[in-house]
Amino acid sequence: MAMTYAGSCAVLLSGGIDSAVVAHALRSQGWDIAALFVDYGQPAREAERTASTRVAAHYDLPWQEVGLTGMSVPQSGEIPGRNDMLIALARATLPGRSIAVGIHGGTEYADCSPAWTTAWQQLIDAQSGGVARILAPLLHRRKDEIISHARYSQVPIHLTHSCERANDPCGQCLSCQDWERARVGAK
Ligand SMILES: [Zn+2]
């Protein structure tokens, strides 16, 4: 299949299903992708790092990591400014590239909203002269749509890690439940 070159981007590859779907989608659109993993002290960082490297290898993406120390990270729930931090780190680490994030619909978090995406695009436009973009292909997709899409597109769900609480999946948190539904295809 002939592919059109879409540009270069950094995908914030957390090791979870959402960012794997983003990498899959952008790759099929012809983006030149560099994967970036950020260790900011999140509870499941070891398992997330392993999953991120495996997903990157599956799609043959160059992978790198940035570490940030000193943040106090709650076990679950919203972390104010988390996605702002991730985008800023990606901008500084892989300058000139568009930045792709796996934020999706159906969440109340302020940094997962269309208004937030638009605001970041304006900030980046002011610095890059309109060259770089914020790519949020799942922005208007609900989690169940993403899971269906992941299964249909043969995104390697088995390589991902989605427990937000622990390296060994707790089986209880919302992310674990989503992951299990994605894996077995149950409704
Ligand atoms: Zn869990």
mmCIF file of C-alpha atoms and ligand atoms in Angstrom:
data_model
loop_
_atom_site.group_PDB
_atom_site.id
_atom_site.type_symbol
_atom_site.label_atom_id
_atom_site.label_comp_id
_atom_site.label_asym_id
_atom_site.label_seq_id
_atom_site.Cartn_x
_atom_site.Cartn_y
_atom_site.Cartn_z
ATOM 1 C CA MET A 1 0.000 0.000 0.000
ATOM 2 C CA ALA A 2 1.406 3.379 -0.978
ATOM 3 C CA MET A 3 1.493 5.783 1.920
ATOM 4 C CA THR A 4 1.589 9.529 1.870
ATOM 5 C CA TYR A 5 4.079 11.174 4.201
ATOM 6 C CA ALA A 6 2.010 13.052 6.754
ATOM 7 C CA GLY A 7 4.792 14.682 8.787
ATOM 8 C CA SER A 8 6.784 13.818 11.872
ATOM 9 C CA CYS A 9 5.316 13.432 15.298
ATOM 10 C CA ALA A 10 6.081 12.278 18.802
ATOM 11 C CA VAL A 11 3.582 9.838 20.283
ATOM 12 C CA LEU A 12 3.330 9.854 24.056
ATOM 13 C CA LEU A 13 3.380 6.087 24.339
ATOM 14 C CA SER A 14 2.316 5.281 27.888
ATOM 15 C CA GLY A 15 2.070 1.546 27.378
ATOM 16 C CA GLY A 16 -1.730 1.571 27.561
ATOM 17 C CA ILE A 17 -4.351 0.752 24.956
ATOM 18 C CA ASP A 18 -5.216 4.345 24.020
ATOM 19 C CA SER A 19 -1.732 5.417 23.010
ATOM 20 C CA ALA A 20 -1.201 2.115 21.175
ATOM 21 C CA VAL A 21 -4.324 2.833 19.130
ATOM 22 C CA VAL A 22 -2.996 6.336 18.448
ATOM 23 C CA ALA A 23 0.328 4.947 17.222
ATOM 24 C CA HIS A 24 -1.478 2.431 15.036
ATOM 25 C CA ALA A 25 -3.757 5.086 13.509
ATOM 26 C CA LEU A 26 -1.034 7.650 12.837
ATOM 27 C CA ARG A 27 1.301 5.077 11.389
ATOM 28 C CA SER A 28 -1.356 3.987 8.914
ATOM 29 C CA GLN A 29 -1.834 7.660 8.000
ATOM 30 C CA GLY A 30 1.833 7.949 7.029
ATOM 31 C CA TRP A 31 3.250 9.791 10.035
ATOM 32 C CA ASP A 32 6.927 9.425 10.876
ATOM 33 C CA ILE A 33 6.607 8.546 14.562
ATOM 34 C CA ALA A 34 9.020 8.736 17.470
ATOM 35 C CA ALA A 35 7.733 7.135 20.661
ATOM 36 C CA LEU A 36 8.289 8.894 23.960
ATOM 37 C CA PHE A 37 7.767 7.381 27.400
ATOM 38 C CA VAL A 38 7.715 9.584 30.460
ATOM 39 C CA ASP A 39 8.530 8.237 33.918
ATOM 40 C CA TYR A 40 7.133 10.827 36.315
ATOM 41 C CA GLY A 41 6.892 8.469 39.252
ATOM 42 C CA GLN A 42 3.549 6.894 38.357
ATOM 43 C CA PRO A 43 2.800 3.746 40.408
ATOM 44 C CA ALA A 44 2.869 1.328 37.442
ATOM 45 C CA ARG A 45 5.855 2.859 35.670
ATOM 46 C CA GLU A 46 7.887 -0.339 35.438
ATOM 47 C CA ALA A 47 5.139 -2.303 33.712
ATOM 48 C CA GLU A 48 4.174 0.726 31.628
ATOM 49 C CA ARG A 49 7.741 1.169 30.410
ATOM 50 C CA THR A 50 7.956 -2.490 29.396
ATOM 51 C CA ALA A 51 4.623 -2.277 27.577
ATOM 52 C CA SER A 52 5.633 0.962 25.870
ATOM 53 C CA THR A 53 8.861 -0.554 24.546
ATOM 54 C CA ARG A 54 6.976 -3.625 23.323
ATOM 55 C CA VAL A 55 4.325 -1.609 21.508
ATOM 56 C CA ALA A 56 7.056 0.560 19.961
ATOM 57 C CA ALA A 57 8.911 -2.550 18.797
ATOM 58 C CA HIS A 58 5.690 -3.987 17.353
ATOM 59 C CA TYR A 59 5.279 -0.887 15.176
ATOM 60 C CA ASP A 60 9.012 -0.502 14.591
ATOM 61 C CA LEU A 61 9.146 2.939 16.201
ATOM 62 C CA PRO A 62 12.237 4.587 17.694
ATOM 63 C CA TRP A 63 11.664 4.821 21.448
ATOM 64 C CA GLN A 64 13.074 7.034 24.146
ATOM 65 C CA GLU A 65 12.382 7.879 27.736
ATOM 66 C CA VAL A 66 12.378 11.028 29.813
ATOM 67 C CA GLY A 67 12.427 10.825 33.592
ATOM 68 C CA LEU A 68 11.038 13.354 35.995
ATOM 69 C CA THR A 69 11.624 13.105 39.725
ATOM 70 C CA GLY A 70 9.953 14.750 42.655
ATOM 71 C CA MET A 71 6.286 14.671 41.630
ATOM 72 C CA SER A 72 3.912 13.181 44.140
ATOM 73 C CA VAL A 73 1.560 11.020 42.116
ATOM 74 C CA PRO A 74 -1.771 9.759 43.446
ATOM 75 C CA GLN A 75 -2.602 6.079 42.902
ATOM 76 C CA SER A 76 -5.458 6.912 40.580
ATOM 77 C CA GLY A 77 -7.628 9.750 39.383
ATOM 78 C CA GLU A 78 -6.915 13.123 37.875
ATOM 79 C CA ILE A 79 -3.460 14.654 38.123
ATOM 80 C CA PRO A 80 -3.828 18.364 37.424
ATOM 81 C CA GLY A 81 -1.544 19.467 34.626
ATOM 82 C CA ARG A 82 -0.371 15.949 33.809
ATOM 83 C CA ASN A 83 -0.999 16.156 30.098
ATOM 84 C CA ASP A 84 0.388 19.695 29.958
ATOM 85 C CA MET A 85 3.580 18.336 31.481
ATOM 86 C CA LEU A 86 3.728 15.454 29.018
ATOM 87 C CA ILE A 87 3.279 17.698 25.999
ATOM 88 C CA ALA A 88 5.837 20.197 27.253
ATOM 89 C CA LEU A 89 8.372 17.404 27.807
ATOM 90 C CA ALA A 90 7.696 16.002 24.338
ATOM 91 C CA ARG A 91 8.129 19.457 22.824
ATOM 92 C CA ALA A 92 11.461 19.900 24.556
ATOM 93 C CA THR A 93 12.695 16.359 23.893
ATOM 94 C CA LEU A 94 11.648 16.028 20.258
ATOM 95 C CA PRO A 95 11.530 19.609 18.999
ATOM 96 C CA GLY A 96 9.798 20.388 15.741
ATOM 97 C CA ARG A 97 7.527 17.370 15.821
ATOM 98 C CA SER A 98 3.789 17.368 16.200
ATOM 99 C CA ILE A 99 2.688 15.761 19.462
ATOM 100 C CA ALA A 100 0.190 12.931 19.629
ATOM 101 C CA VAL A 101 -1.758 12.136 22.779
ATOM 102 C CA GLY A 102 -4.254 9.405 23.599
ATOM 103 C CA ILE A 103 -6.839 11.574 25.335
ATOM 104 C CA HIS A 104 -10.391 10.491 24.622
ATOM 105 C CA GLY A 105 -13.998 11.444 25.187
ATOM 106 C CA GLY A 106 -16.176 10.359 28.073
ATOM 107 C CA THR A 107 -13.910 11.791 30.781
ATOM 108 C CA GLU A 108 -14.410 14.868 32.930
ATOM 109 C CA TYR A 109 -10.713 15.653 33.175
ATOM 110 C CA ALA A 110 -9.951 19.212 32.127
ATOM 111 C CA ASP A 111 -6.844 18.151 30.222
ATOM 112 C CA CYS A 112 -8.797 15.733 28.023
ATOM 113 C CA SER A 113 -11.204 18.277 26.552
ATOM 114 C CA PRO A 114 -11.482 19.830 23.082
ATOM 115 C CA ALA A 115 -10.974 23.262 24.691
ATOM 116 C CA TRP A 116 -7.701 22.098 26.195
ATOM 117 C CA THR A 117 -6.500 20.707 22.878
ATOM 118 C CA THR A 118 -7.375 23.950 21.114
ATOM 119 C CA ALA A 119 -5.552 26.003 23.731
ATOM 120 C CA TRP A 120 -2.410 23.894 23.367
ATOM 121 C CA GLN A 121 -2.578 24.202 19.596
ATOM 122 C CA GLN A 122 -2.614 27.987 19.971
ATOM 123 C CA LEU A 123 0.360 27.888 22.296
ATOM 124 C CA ILE A 124 2.319 25.711 19.879
ATOM 125 C CA ASP A 125 1.306 27.834 16.886
ATOM 126 C CA ALA A 126 2.809 30.841 18.642
ATOM 127 C CA GLN A 127 6.107 28.980 18.893
ATOM 128 C CA SER A 128 6.237 26.914 15.720
ATOM 129 C CA GLY A 129 4.503 29.200 13.243
ATOM 130 C CA GLY A 130 1.776 26.653 12.571
ATOM 131 C CA VAL A 131 4.149 23.816 11.669
ATOM 132 C CA ALA A 132 3.556 21.483 14.601
ATOM 133 C CA ARG A 133 0.183 20.148 15.620
ATOM 134 C CA ILE A 134 -1.458 18.566 18.605
ATOM 135 C CA LEU A 135 -2.795 15.241 17.383
ATOM 136 C CA ALA A 136 -5.610 13.785 19.441
ATOM 137 C CA PRO A 137 -7.312 11.312 17.128
ATOM 138 C CA LEU A 138 -9.379 9.785 19.939
ATOM 139 C CA LEU A 139 -10.632 13.095 21.309
ATOM 140 C CA HIS A 140 -14.245 12.411 20.354
ATOM 141 C CA ARG A 141 -14.170 8.636 20.841
ATOM 142 C CA ARG A 142 -15.552 6.870 23.868
ATOM 143 C CA LYS A 143 -13.577 4.135 25.565
ATOM 144 C CA ASP A 144 -15.830 1.350 24.266
ATOM 145 C CA GLU A 145 -15.377 2.637 20.683
ATOM 146 C CA ILE A 146 -11.604 2.665 21.180
ATOM 147 C CA ILE A 147 -11.652 -0.904 22.459
ATOM 148 C CA SER A 148 -13.755 -2.101 19.515
ATOM 149 C CA HIS A 149 -11.429 -0.287 17.155
ATOM 150 C CA ALA A 150 -8.349 -1.770 18.818
ATOM 151 C CA ARG A 151 -9.713 -5.274 18.385
ATOM 152 C CA TYR A 152 -10.848 -4.698 14.816
ATOM 153 C CA SER A 153 -7.514 -3.148 13.821
ATOM 154 C CA GLN A 154 -5.485 -5.841 15.564
ATOM 155 C CA VAL A 155 -3.700 -3.415 17.832
ATOM 156 C CA PRO A 156 -1.522 -5.640 20.069
ATOM 157 C CA ILE A 157 -3.636 -5.303 23.207
ATOM 158 C CA HIS A 158 -1.774 -8.204 24.814
ATOM 159 C CA LEU A 159 1.408 -6.095 24.852
ATOM 160 C CA THR A 160 -0.191 -3.168 26.650
ATOM 161 C CA HIS A 161 -0.499 -2.470 30.357
ATOM 162 C CA SER A 162 -3.434 -0.474 31.592
ATOM 163 C CA CYS A 163 -3.576 -0.784 35.355
ATOM 164 C CA GLU A 164 -3.037 2.692 36.675
ATOM 165 C CA ARG A 165 -2.423 1.469 40.222
ATOM 166 C CA ALA A 166 0.228 -1.197 40.006
ATOM 167 C CA ASN A 167 2.777 -3.114 37.982
ATOM 168 C CA ASP A 168 0.813 -6.293 38.626
ATOM 169 C CA PRO A 169 -2.684 -5.523 37.294
ATOM 170 C CA CYS A 170 -5.055 -5.122 40.243
ATOM 171 C CA GLY A 171 -8.049 -6.340 38.252
ATOM 172 C CA GLN A 172 -10.271 -3.845 40.051
ATOM 173 C CA CYS A 173 -9.617 -0.376 38.673
ATOM 174 C CA LEU A 174 -11.501 1.056 35.725
ATOM 175 C CA SER A 175 -8.419 0.723 33.520
ATOM 176 C CA CYS A 176 -8.055 -2.956 34.381
ATOM 177 C CA GLN A 177 -11.729 -3.548 33.596
ATOM 178 C CA ASP A 178 -11.386 -1.770 30.246
ATOM 179 C CA TRP A 179 -8.270 -3.760 29.459
ATOM 180 C CA GLU A 180 -9.946 -7.067 30.275
ATOM 181 C CA ARG A 181 -12.948 -6.173 28.100
ATOM 182 C CA ALA A 182 -10.576 -5.285 25.286
ATOM 183 C CA ARG A 183 -8.650 -8.513 25.636
ATOM 184 C CA VAL A 184 -11.582 -10.896 25.721
ATOM 185 C CA GLY A 185 -13.923 -8.806 23.595
ATOM 186 C CA ALA A 186 -16.713 -8.969 26.153
ATOM 187 C CA LYS A 187 -19.264 -6.185 26.262
HETATM 188 ZN ZN ZN B 1 -5.895 -1.991 37.940
#
